[in-house]
Each structure stands twice: as structure tokens, then as C-alpha cells.
Short mmCIF file of C-alpha atoms in Angstrom, two decimals:
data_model
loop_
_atom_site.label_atom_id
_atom_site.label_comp_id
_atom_site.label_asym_id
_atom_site.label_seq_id
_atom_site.Cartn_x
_atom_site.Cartn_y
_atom_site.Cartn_z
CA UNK A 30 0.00 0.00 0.00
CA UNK A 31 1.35 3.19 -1.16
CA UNK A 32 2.11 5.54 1.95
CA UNK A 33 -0.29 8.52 2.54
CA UNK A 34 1.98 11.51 2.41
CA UNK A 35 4.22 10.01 -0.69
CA UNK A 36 0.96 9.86 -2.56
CA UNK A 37 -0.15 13.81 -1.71
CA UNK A 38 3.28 14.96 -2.47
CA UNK A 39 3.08 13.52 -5.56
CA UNK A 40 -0.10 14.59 -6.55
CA UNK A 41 -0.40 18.31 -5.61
CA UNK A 42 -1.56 21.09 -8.29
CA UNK A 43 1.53 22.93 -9.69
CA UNK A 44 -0.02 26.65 -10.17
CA UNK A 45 2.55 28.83 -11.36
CA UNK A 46 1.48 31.41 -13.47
CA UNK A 47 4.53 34.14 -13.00
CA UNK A 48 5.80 35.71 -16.32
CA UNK A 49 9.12 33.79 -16.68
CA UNK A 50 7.47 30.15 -15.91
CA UNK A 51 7.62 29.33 -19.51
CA UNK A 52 11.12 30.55 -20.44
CA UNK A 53 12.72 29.23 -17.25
CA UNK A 54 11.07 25.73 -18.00
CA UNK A 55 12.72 25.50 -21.27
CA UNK A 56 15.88 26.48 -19.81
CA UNK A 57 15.42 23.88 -17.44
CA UNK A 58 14.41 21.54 -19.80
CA UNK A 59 17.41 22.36 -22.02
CA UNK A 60 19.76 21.74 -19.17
CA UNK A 61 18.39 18.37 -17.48
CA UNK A 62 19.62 16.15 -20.19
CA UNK A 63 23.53 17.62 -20.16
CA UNK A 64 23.94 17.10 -16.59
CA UNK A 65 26.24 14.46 -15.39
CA UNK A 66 25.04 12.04 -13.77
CA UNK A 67 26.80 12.92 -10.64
CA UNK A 68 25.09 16.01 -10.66
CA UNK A 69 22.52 14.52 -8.27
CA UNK A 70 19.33 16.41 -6.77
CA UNK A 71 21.32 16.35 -3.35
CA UNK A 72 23.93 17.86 -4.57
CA UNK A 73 22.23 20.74 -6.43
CA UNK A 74 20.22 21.36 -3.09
CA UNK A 75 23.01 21.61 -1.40
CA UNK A 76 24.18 23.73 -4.13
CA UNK A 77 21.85 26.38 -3.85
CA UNK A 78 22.35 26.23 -0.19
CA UNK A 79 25.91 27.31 -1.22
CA UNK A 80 24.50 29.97 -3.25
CA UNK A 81 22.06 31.54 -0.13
CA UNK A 82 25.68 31.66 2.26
CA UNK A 83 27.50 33.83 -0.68
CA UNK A 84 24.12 36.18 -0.54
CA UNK A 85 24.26 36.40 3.25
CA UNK A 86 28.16 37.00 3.15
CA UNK A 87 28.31 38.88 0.28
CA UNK A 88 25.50 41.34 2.04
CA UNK A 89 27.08 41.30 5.35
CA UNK A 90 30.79 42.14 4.54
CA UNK A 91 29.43 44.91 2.08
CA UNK A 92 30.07 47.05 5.25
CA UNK A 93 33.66 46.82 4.06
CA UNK A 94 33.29 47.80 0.76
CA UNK A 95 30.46 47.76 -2.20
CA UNK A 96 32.29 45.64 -3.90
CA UNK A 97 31.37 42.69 -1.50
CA UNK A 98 27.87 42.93 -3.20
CA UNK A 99 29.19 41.42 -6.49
CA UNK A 100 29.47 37.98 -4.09
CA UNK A 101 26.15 38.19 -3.64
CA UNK A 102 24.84 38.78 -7.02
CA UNK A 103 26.92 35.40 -7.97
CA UNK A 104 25.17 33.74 -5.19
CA UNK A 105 22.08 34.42 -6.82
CA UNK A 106 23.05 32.58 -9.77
CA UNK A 107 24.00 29.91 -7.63
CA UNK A 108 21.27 29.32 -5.71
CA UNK A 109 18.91 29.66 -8.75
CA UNK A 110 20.88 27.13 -10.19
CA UNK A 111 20.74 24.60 -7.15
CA UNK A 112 16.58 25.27 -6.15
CA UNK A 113 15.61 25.04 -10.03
CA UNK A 114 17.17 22.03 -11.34
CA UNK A 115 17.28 19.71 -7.62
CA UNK A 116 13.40 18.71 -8.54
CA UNK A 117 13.83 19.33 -12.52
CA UNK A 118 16.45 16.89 -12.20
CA UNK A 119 14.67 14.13 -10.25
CA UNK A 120 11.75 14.07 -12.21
CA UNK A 121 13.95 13.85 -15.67
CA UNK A 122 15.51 11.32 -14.26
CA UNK A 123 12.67 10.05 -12.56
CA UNK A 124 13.61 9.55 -9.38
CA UNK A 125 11.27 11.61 -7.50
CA UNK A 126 11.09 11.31 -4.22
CA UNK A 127 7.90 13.08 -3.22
CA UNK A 128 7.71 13.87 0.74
CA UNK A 129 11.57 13.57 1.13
CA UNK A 130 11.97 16.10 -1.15
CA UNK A 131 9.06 18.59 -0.55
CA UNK A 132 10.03 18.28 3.10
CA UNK A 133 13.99 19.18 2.16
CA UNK A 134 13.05 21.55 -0.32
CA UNK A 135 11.17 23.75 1.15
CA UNK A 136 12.95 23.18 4.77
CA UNK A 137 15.78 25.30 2.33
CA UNK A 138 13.66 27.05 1.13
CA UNK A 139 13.49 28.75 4.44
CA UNK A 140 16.70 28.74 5.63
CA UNK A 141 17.59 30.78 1.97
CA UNK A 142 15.17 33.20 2.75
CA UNK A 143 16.41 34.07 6.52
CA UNK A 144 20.04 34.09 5.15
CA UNK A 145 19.14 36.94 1.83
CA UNK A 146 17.10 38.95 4.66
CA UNK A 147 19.37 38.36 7.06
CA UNK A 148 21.86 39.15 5.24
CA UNK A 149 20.24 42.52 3.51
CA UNK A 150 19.57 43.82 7.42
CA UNK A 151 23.13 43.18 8.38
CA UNK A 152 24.36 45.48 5.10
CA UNK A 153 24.60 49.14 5.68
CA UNK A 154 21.69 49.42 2.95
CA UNK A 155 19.29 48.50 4.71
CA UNK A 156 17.59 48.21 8.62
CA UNK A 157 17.68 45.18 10.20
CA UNK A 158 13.73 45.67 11.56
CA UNK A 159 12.72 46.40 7.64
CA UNK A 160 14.42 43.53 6.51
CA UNK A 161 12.55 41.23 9.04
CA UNK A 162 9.55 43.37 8.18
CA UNK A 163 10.21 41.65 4.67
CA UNK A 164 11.59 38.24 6.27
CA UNK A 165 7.80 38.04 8.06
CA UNK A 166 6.18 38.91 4.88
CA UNK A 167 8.05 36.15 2.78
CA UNK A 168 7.33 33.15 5.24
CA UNK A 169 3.90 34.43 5.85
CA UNK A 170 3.03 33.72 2.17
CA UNK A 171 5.35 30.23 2.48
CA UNK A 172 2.94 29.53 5.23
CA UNK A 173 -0.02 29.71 2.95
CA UNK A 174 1.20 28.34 0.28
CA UNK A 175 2.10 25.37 2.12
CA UNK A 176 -0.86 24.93 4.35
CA UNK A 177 -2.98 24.81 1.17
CA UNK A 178 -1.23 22.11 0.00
CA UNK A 179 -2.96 20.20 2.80
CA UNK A 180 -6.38 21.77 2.50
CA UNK A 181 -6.41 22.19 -1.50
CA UNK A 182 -3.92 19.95 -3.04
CA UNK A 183 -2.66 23.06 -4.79
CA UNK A 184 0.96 24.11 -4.47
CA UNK A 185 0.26 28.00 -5.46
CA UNK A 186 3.82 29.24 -6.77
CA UNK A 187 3.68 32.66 -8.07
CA UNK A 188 1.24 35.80 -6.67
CA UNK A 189 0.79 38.86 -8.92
CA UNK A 190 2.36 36.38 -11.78
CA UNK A 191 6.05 36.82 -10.11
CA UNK A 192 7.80 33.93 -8.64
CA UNK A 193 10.60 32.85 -6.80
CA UNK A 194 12.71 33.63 -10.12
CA UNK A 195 11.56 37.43 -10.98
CA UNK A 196 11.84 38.06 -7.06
CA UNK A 197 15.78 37.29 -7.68
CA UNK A 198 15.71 39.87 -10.59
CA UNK A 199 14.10 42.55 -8.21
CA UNK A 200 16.76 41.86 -5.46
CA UNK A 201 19.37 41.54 -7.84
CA UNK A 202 18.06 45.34 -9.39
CA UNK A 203 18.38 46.27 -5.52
CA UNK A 204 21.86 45.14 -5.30
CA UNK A 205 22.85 47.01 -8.13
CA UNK A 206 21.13 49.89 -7.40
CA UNK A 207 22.84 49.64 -3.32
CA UNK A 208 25.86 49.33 -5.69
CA UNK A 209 25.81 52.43 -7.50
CA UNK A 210 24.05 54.51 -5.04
CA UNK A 211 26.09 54.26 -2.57
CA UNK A 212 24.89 54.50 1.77
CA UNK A 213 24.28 57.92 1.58
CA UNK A 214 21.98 59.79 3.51
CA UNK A 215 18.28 59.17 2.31
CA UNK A 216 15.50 61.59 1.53
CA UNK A 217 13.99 60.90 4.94
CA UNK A 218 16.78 61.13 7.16
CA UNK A 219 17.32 57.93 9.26
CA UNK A 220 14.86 55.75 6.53
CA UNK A 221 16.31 55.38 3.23
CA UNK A 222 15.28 54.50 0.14
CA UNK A 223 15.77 51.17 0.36
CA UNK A 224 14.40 50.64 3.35
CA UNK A 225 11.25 51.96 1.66
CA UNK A 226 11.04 49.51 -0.40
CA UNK A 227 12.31 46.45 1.07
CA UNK A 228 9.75 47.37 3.58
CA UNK A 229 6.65 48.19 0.90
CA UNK A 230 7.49 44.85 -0.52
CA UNK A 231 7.34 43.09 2.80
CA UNK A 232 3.80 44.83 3.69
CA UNK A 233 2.64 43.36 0.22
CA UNK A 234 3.99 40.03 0.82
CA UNK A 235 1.69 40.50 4.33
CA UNK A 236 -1.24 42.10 2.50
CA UNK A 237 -1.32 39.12 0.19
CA UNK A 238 -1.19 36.46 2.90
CA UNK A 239 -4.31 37.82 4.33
CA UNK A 240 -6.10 38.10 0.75
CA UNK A 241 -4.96 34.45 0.53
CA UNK A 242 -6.18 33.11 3.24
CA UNK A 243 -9.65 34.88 3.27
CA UNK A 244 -9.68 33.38 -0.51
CA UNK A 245 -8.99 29.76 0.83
CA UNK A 246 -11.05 30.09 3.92
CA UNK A 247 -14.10 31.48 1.56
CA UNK A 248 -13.21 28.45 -0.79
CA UNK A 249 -13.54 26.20 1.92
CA UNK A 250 -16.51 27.24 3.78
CA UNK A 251 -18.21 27.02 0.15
CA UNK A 252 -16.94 22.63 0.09
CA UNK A 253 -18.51 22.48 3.08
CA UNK A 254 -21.67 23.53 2.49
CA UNK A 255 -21.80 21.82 -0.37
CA UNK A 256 -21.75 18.49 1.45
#
């Protein structure tokens, strides 16, 4: 008999309807096949793990210098690299492993996210409390999207058709832009400009978690009543 959780992991509704989903697939796609076959989806997990510590350090030591934030614009890269292809990879090879690896996945998934905002609130670019501000908005919306995985059977993995993918563009844009802008003093004195909007994305992130959930809840109520 098939276990319980193996068989929801494997069946959960994919909805990802960000602008790059198509493009990156192909990509992805492209690159599955040339892959060695020691290029396992461990490895690239770990991989991308690799990628989240250059963020965080490249962030943190950019204290020292701006040029620090080139490190973390590679990480980027990186981790892209290891969080796209560790699942593309299984299931080309098919060798899924459906509650190991949603359970390992998205376990990184979190400790990538508290190591970019971390690592963004350490900088001189930007205040620690905004960058949690963002931190709480991020893992608010993980929450949902993983809790209605359980109640829905749909993984939902893009909101106002951006993903995990055009969210590294943005914070890559911000690194440049903390890159060629310098620490100086901003328009409104302690609060910069980048703390205006790290923090304006991180209220979105928390504005969506409630329109989210009063969806799902609304969605829900309706199922029952309908029994």
C-alpha cells in the first residue's frame, strides 16, 4: 500500500502562473539532459544552499566595501541554479522522491530566505527591523502556500504572476542599485530609500497572505456547504 503523504506529495496542483514560468522551463528543460550524472538532486540542493551563504556574506561584509555585493549577485546565480534544477532533475531522471523532497526543499527554502534577509539587514543598505519586516512577509506567504497544499492539493507558486525567479531579478536590481548609489543619507533622514522599499514589498507580501487566506477560507466554507 502506497504511503499517505508520498501519494499527496506527488499529486499536488503545480499553479505557477509568473511571467518567466515558460522561459525558465525550457531552460530547465534544455539543461536536465547535459547534466552528469553525478550532478545529483542532493547535490544541487546543497548547491543552492551554497549559493544563499555567498548572498548572506556577500551582504554582510558589504560594510567593508560595495564591492562585497558582487558575491552576492553570484550567489544568486548559484542558488537559482541549485533550487531550479534539484526537482527538474529528479523528475527527468525520474527519481522523485515526493515527501523527502518537498520536506527538504522547502525546509531550504526557508533557511535561503532568513540568510538573503538576514543578510540585507546586516548590510549598511538596509535596517535590520525592515528587513525582518520583509523576512515576516516572505514566510507568511510560504505559510499559505504550504498549508494549502494540505487543504487544497494546490501548491500556489507565483502571486501577482512573479515567482521565486523574478523576485531574484528585483533583489538583484536592488543590489545594483545599493551598488551604484552608494549609503548615503536618504531623503527621509534615518529611513532610506531602500528601506522603503524592502519594507513596501514586505507589507505586500503580508497584505497578500491575508487576501490568501480569506480566498482559501471562503473556498472552503463554500466545500462544506456543499456536502
Amino acid at each position: 500500500m502506497a504511503n499517505t503523504t508520498e501519494a499527496r506529495a506527488g499529486s499536488i496542483d503545480r499553479i505557477q502562473q509568473n511571467v518567466l514560468a515558460r522561459g525558465e522551463r525550457r531552460l530547465l528543460n534544455w539543461i536536465c539532459p547535459r547534466l552528469p550524472l553525478w550532478v545529483t538532486p542532493d547535490r544541487l540542493t546543497s548547491f543552492g544552499i551554497v549559493g544563499a551563504l555567498m548572498i548572506f556574506a556577500g551582504y554582510a561584509a558589504s560594510g567593508f566595501g560595495a564591492n562585497w555585493l558582487w558575491l552576492a549577485i553570484a550567489g544568486y546565480s548559484i542558488q537559482w541554479f541549485g533550487d531550479s534544477l534539484d526537482g527538474s532533475i529528479a523528475r527527468w531522471r525520474k527519481i522523485e522522491r515526493p515527501s523527502f523532497g518537498y520536506f527538504i526543499d522547502h525546509s531550504c527554502d526557508g533557511i535561503t530566505t532568513l540568510l538573503i534577509l538576514a543578510g540585507i539587514g546586516f548590510s549598511p543598505y538596509v535596517r535590520l527591523d525592515v528587513a525582518l519586516v520583509a523576512m515576516t512577509g516572505y514566510l507568511l506567504l510560504s505559510i499559505h502556500a504550504y498549508l494549502s497544499v494540505h487543504v487544497m492539493g494546490e501548491m500556489k507558486l507565483s502571486y501577482l504572476a512573479a515567482g521565486p525567479t523574478e523576485l531574484r531579478f528585483v533583489l538583484i536590481g536592488l543590489t545594483i542599485a545599493m551598488y551604484g548609489l552608494g549609503t548615503g543619507p536618504g531623503w527621509f533622514g534615518a529611513i532610506s530609500g531602500f528601506d522603503i522599499f524592502v519594507g513596501t514589498v514586505g507589507l505586500i507580501l503580508i497584505i497578500l497572505f491575508l487576501v490568501q487566506t480569506a480566498t482559501v477560507a471562503r473556498r472552503l466554507a463554500s466545500r462544506a456547504e456543499q456536502r
